[in-house]
GROMACS .gro file of C-alpha atoms in nm:
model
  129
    1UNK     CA    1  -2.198   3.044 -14.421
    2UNK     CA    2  -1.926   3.278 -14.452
    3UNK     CA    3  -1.563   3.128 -14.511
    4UNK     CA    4  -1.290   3.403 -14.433
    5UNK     CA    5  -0.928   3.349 -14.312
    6UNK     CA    6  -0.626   3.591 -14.238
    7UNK     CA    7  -0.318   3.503 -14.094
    8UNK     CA    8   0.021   3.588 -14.079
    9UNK     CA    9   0.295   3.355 -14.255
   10UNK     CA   10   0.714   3.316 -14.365
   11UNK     CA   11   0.698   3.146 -14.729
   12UNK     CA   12   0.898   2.815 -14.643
   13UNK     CA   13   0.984   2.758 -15.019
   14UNK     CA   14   1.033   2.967 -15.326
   15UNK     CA   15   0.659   3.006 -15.484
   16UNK     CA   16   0.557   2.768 -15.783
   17UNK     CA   17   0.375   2.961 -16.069
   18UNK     CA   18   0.233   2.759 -16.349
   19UNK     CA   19   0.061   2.925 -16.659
   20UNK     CA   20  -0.253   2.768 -16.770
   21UNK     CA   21  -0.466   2.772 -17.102
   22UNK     CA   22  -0.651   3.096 -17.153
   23UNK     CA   23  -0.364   3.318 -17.001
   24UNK     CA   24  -0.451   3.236 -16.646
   25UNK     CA   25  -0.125   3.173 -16.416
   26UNK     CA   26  -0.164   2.994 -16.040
   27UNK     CA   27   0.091   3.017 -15.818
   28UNK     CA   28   0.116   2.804 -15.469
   29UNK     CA   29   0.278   2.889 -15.148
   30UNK     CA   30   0.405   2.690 -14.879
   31UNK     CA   31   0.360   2.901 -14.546
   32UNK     CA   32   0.470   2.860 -14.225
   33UNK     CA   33   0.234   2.993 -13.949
   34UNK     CA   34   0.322   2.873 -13.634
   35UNK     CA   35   0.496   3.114 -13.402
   36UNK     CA   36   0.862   3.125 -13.367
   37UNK     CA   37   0.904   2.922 -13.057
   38UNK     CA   38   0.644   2.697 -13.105
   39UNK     CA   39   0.753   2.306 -13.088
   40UNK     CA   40   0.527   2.222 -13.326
   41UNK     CA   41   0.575   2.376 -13.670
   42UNK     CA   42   0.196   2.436 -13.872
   43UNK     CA   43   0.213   2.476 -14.253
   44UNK     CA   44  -0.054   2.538 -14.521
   45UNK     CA   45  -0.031   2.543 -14.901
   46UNK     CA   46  -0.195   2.903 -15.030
   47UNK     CA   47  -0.308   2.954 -15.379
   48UNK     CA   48  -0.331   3.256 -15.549
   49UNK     CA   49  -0.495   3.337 -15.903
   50UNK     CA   50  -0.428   3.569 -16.215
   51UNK     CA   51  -0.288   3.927 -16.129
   52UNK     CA   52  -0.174   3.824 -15.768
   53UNK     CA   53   0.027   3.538 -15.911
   54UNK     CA   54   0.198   3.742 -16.061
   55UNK     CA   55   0.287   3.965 -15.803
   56UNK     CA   56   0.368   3.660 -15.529
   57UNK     CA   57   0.569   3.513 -15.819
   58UNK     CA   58   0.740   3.816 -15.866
   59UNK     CA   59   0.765   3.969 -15.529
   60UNK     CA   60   0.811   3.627 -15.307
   61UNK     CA   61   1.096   3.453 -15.163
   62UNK     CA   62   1.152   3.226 -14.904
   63UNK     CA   63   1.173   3.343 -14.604
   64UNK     CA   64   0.956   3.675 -14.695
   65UNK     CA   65   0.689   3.741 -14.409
   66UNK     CA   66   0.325   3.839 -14.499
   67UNK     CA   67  -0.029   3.826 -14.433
   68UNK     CA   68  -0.283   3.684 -14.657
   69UNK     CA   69  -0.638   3.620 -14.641
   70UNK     CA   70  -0.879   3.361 -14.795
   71UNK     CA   71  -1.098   3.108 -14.797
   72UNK     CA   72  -1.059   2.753 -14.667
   73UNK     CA   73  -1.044   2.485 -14.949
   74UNK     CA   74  -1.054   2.110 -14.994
   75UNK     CA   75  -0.870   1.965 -15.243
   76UNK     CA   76  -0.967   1.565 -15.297
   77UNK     CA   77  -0.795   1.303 -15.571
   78UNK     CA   78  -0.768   0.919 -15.595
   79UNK     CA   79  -0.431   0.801 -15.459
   80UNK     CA   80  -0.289   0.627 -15.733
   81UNK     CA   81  -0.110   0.341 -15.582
   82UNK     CA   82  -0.376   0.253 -15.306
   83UNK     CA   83  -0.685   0.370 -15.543
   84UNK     CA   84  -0.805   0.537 -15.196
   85UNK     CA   85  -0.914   0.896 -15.176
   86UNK     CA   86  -0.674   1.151 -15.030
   87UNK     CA   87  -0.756   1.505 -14.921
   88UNK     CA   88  -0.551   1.797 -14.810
   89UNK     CA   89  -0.694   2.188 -14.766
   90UNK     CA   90  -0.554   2.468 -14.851
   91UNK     CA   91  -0.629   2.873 -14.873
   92UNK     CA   92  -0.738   3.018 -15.191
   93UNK     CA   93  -0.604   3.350 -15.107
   94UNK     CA   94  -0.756   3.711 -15.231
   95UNK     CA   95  -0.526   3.886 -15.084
   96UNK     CA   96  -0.132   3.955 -15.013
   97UNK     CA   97   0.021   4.231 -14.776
   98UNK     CA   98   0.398   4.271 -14.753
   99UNK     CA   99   0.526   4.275 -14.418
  100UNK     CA  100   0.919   4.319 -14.452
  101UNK     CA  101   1.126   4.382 -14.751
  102UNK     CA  102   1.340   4.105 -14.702
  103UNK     CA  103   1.628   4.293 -14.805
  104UNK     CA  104   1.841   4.516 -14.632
  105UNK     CA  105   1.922   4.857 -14.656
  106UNK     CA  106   2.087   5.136 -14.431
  107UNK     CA  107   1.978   5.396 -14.602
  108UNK     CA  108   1.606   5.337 -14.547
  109UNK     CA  109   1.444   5.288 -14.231
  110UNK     CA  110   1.266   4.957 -14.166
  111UNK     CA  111   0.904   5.035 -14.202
  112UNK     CA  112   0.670   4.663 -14.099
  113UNK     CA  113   0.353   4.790 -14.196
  114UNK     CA  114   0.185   4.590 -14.430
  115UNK     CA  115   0.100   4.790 -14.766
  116UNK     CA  116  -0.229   4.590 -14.988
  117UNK     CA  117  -0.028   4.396 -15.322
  118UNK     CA  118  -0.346   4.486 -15.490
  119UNK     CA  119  -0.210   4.725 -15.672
  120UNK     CA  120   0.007   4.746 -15.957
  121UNK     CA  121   0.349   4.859 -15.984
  122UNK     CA  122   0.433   5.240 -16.057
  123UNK     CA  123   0.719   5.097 -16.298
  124UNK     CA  124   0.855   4.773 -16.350
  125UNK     CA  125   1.191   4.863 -16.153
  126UNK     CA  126   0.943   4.865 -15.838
  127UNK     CA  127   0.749   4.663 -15.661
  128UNK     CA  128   0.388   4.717 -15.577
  129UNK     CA  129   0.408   4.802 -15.207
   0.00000   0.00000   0.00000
């Protein structure tokens, strides 16, 4: 069975990195993908691993706008109170794509197509799209 997702999202939040042993870092995004004028607002939680932590930690903000793609995950646990078990799914993303700078700037046109965050950084003064 193949599990694939893409979709296009607007971080709702300011992404949460943690660093974990061995050197690994996760961060998790809260992503809004319902359309605009849509009366009913869909979210989903999207975790990303090792190098693209990095760059969504980095890179992120709220309100930045970007496609991602992934698989479908379940995430189960014991509710503490109620001793019940609780589930919630998420995307463990592979991959990020800029859509919009997020910042604004005369002097450059506004260019919306999405560039792969794959890739490194030329410096550290620039970002990796």
């Amino acid at each position: 069975m193949y599990n694939s997702i893409t979709s296009v999202g607007y971080l709702v939040k300011d992404p949460e990195t943690r660093q974990l042993n061995g050197g690994k870092s996760v961060t998790r995004l809260r992503v809004g993908i319902s359309p605009s004028n849509a009366k009913t607002k869909c979210f989903i939680d999207l975790e990303v691993w090792d190098k693209l932590s990095e760059i969504a930690s980095k890179y992120l903000t709220k309100g930045r706008e970007f496609v991602f793609s992934g698989e479908l995950a379940m995430d189960t646990w014991e509710n503490k109170d109620t001793g019940k078990p609780q589930s919630k799914y998420f995307i463990r993303g592979n991959n990020i794509q800029f859509l919009n700078s997020g910042k604004k700037d005369d002097s450059q046109s506004s260019d919306s197509s999405p560039a792969p965050a794959a890739a490194g950084p030329a410096s550290d003064d620039e970002p990796p799209f």
